[in-house]
Short mmCIF file of N, CA and C in Angstrom, two decimals:
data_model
loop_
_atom_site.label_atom_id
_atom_site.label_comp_id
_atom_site.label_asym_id
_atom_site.label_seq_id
_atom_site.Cartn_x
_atom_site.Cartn_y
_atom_site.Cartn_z
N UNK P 669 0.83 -1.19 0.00
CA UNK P 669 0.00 0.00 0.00
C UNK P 669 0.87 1.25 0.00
N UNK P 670 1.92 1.34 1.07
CA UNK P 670 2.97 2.53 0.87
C UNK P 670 3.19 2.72 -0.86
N UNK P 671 3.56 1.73 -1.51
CA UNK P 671 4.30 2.06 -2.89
C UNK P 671 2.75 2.98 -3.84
N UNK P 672 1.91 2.71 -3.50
CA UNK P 672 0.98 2.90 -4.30
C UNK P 672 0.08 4.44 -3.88
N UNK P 673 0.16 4.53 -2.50
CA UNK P 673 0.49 6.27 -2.07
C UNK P 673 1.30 6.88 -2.20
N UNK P 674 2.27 6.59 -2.08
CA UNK P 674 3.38 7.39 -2.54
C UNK P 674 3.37 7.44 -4.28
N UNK P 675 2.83 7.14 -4.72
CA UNK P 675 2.89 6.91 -6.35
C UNK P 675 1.74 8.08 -6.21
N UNK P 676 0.54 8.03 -5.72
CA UNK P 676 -0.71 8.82 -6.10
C UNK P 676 -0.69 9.81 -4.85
N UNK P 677 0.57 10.47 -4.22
CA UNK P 677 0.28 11.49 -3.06
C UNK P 677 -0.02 12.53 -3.67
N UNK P 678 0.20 12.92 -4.63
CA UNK P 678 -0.35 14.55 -5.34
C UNK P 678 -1.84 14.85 -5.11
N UNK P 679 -2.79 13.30 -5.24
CA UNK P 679 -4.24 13.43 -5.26
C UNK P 679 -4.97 13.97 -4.01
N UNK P 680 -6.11 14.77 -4.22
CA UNK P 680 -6.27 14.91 -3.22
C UNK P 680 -7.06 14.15 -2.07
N UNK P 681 -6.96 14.04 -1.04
CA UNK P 681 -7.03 12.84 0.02
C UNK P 681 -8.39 12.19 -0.20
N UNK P 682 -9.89 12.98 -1.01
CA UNK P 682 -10.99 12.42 -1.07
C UNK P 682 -10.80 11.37 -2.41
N UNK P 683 -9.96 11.95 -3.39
CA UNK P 683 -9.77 11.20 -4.60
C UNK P 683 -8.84 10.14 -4.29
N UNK P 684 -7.62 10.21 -3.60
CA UNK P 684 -6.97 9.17 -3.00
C UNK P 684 -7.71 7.56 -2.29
N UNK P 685 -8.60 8.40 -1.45
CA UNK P 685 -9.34 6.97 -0.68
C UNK P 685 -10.05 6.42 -1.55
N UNK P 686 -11.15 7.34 -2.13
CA UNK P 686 -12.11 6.80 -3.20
C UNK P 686 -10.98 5.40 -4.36
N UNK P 687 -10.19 6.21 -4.93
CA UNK P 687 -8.92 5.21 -5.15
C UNK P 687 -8.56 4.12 -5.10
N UNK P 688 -8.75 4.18 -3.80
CA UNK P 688 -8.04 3.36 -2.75
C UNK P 688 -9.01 2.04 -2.80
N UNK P 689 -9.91 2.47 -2.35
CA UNK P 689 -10.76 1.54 -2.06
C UNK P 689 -11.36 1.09 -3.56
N UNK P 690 -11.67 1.41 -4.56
CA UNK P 690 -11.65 0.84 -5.85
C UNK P 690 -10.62 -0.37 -6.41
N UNK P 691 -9.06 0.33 -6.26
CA UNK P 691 -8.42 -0.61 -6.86
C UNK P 691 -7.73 -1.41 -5.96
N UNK P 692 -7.28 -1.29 -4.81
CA UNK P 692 -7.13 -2.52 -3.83
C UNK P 692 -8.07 -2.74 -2.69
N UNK P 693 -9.45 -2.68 -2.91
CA UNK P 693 -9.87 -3.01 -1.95
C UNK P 693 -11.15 -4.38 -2.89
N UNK P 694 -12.20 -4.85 -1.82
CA UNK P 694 -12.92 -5.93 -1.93
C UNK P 694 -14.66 -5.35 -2.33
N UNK P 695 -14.86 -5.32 -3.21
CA UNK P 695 -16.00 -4.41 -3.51
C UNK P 695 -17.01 -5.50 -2.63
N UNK P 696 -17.00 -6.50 -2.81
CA UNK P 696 -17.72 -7.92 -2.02
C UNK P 696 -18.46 -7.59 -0.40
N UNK P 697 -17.43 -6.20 0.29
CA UNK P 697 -17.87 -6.46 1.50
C UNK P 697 -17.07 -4.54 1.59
N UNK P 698 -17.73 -4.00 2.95
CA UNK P 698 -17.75 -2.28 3.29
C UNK P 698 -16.07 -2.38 3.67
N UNK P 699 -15.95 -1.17 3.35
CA UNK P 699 -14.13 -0.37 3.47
C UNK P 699 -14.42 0.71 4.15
N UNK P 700 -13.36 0.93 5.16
CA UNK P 700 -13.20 2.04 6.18
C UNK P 700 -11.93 2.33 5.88
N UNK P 701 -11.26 3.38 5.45
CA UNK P 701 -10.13 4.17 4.86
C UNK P 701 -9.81 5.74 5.46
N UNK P 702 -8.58 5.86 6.61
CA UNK P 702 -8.13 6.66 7.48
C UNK P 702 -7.37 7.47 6.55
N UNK P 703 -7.64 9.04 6.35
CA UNK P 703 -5.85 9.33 5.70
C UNK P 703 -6.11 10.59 6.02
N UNK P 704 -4.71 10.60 6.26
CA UNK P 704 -4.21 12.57 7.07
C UNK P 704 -2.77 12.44 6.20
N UNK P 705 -3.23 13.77 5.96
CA UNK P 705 -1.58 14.33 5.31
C UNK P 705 -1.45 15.91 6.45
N UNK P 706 -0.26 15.40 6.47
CA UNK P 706 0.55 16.28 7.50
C UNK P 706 1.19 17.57 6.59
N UNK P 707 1.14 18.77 7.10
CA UNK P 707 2.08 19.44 6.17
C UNK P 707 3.61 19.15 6.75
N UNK P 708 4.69 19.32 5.32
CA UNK P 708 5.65 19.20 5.68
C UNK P 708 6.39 18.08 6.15
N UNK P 709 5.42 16.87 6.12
CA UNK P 709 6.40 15.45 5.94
C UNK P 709 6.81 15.17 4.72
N UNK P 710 7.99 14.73 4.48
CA UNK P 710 8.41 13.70 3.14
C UNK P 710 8.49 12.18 3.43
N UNK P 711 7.49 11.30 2.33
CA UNK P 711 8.21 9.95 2.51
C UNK P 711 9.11 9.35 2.50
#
């Protein structure tokens, strides 16, 4: 999951999860998806 945020960190965090939960997640069953961007961290 790191490689694949860090690939899409430009997006912004609603387009990120939405994302997120599309292409690695289980459409089969509900997704709960946490994300905070900090200012001023680098990965």
């Amino acid at each position: 999951m790191r490689q694949y945020t860090d690939t899409h960190r430009g997006l912004p965090l609603p387009r990120l999860c939405a994302d997120l939960a599309r292409d690695l997640g289980d459409t089969r069953d509900d997704i709960t998806l946490l994300a905070v961007r900090t200012p001023g961290t680098r990965g």
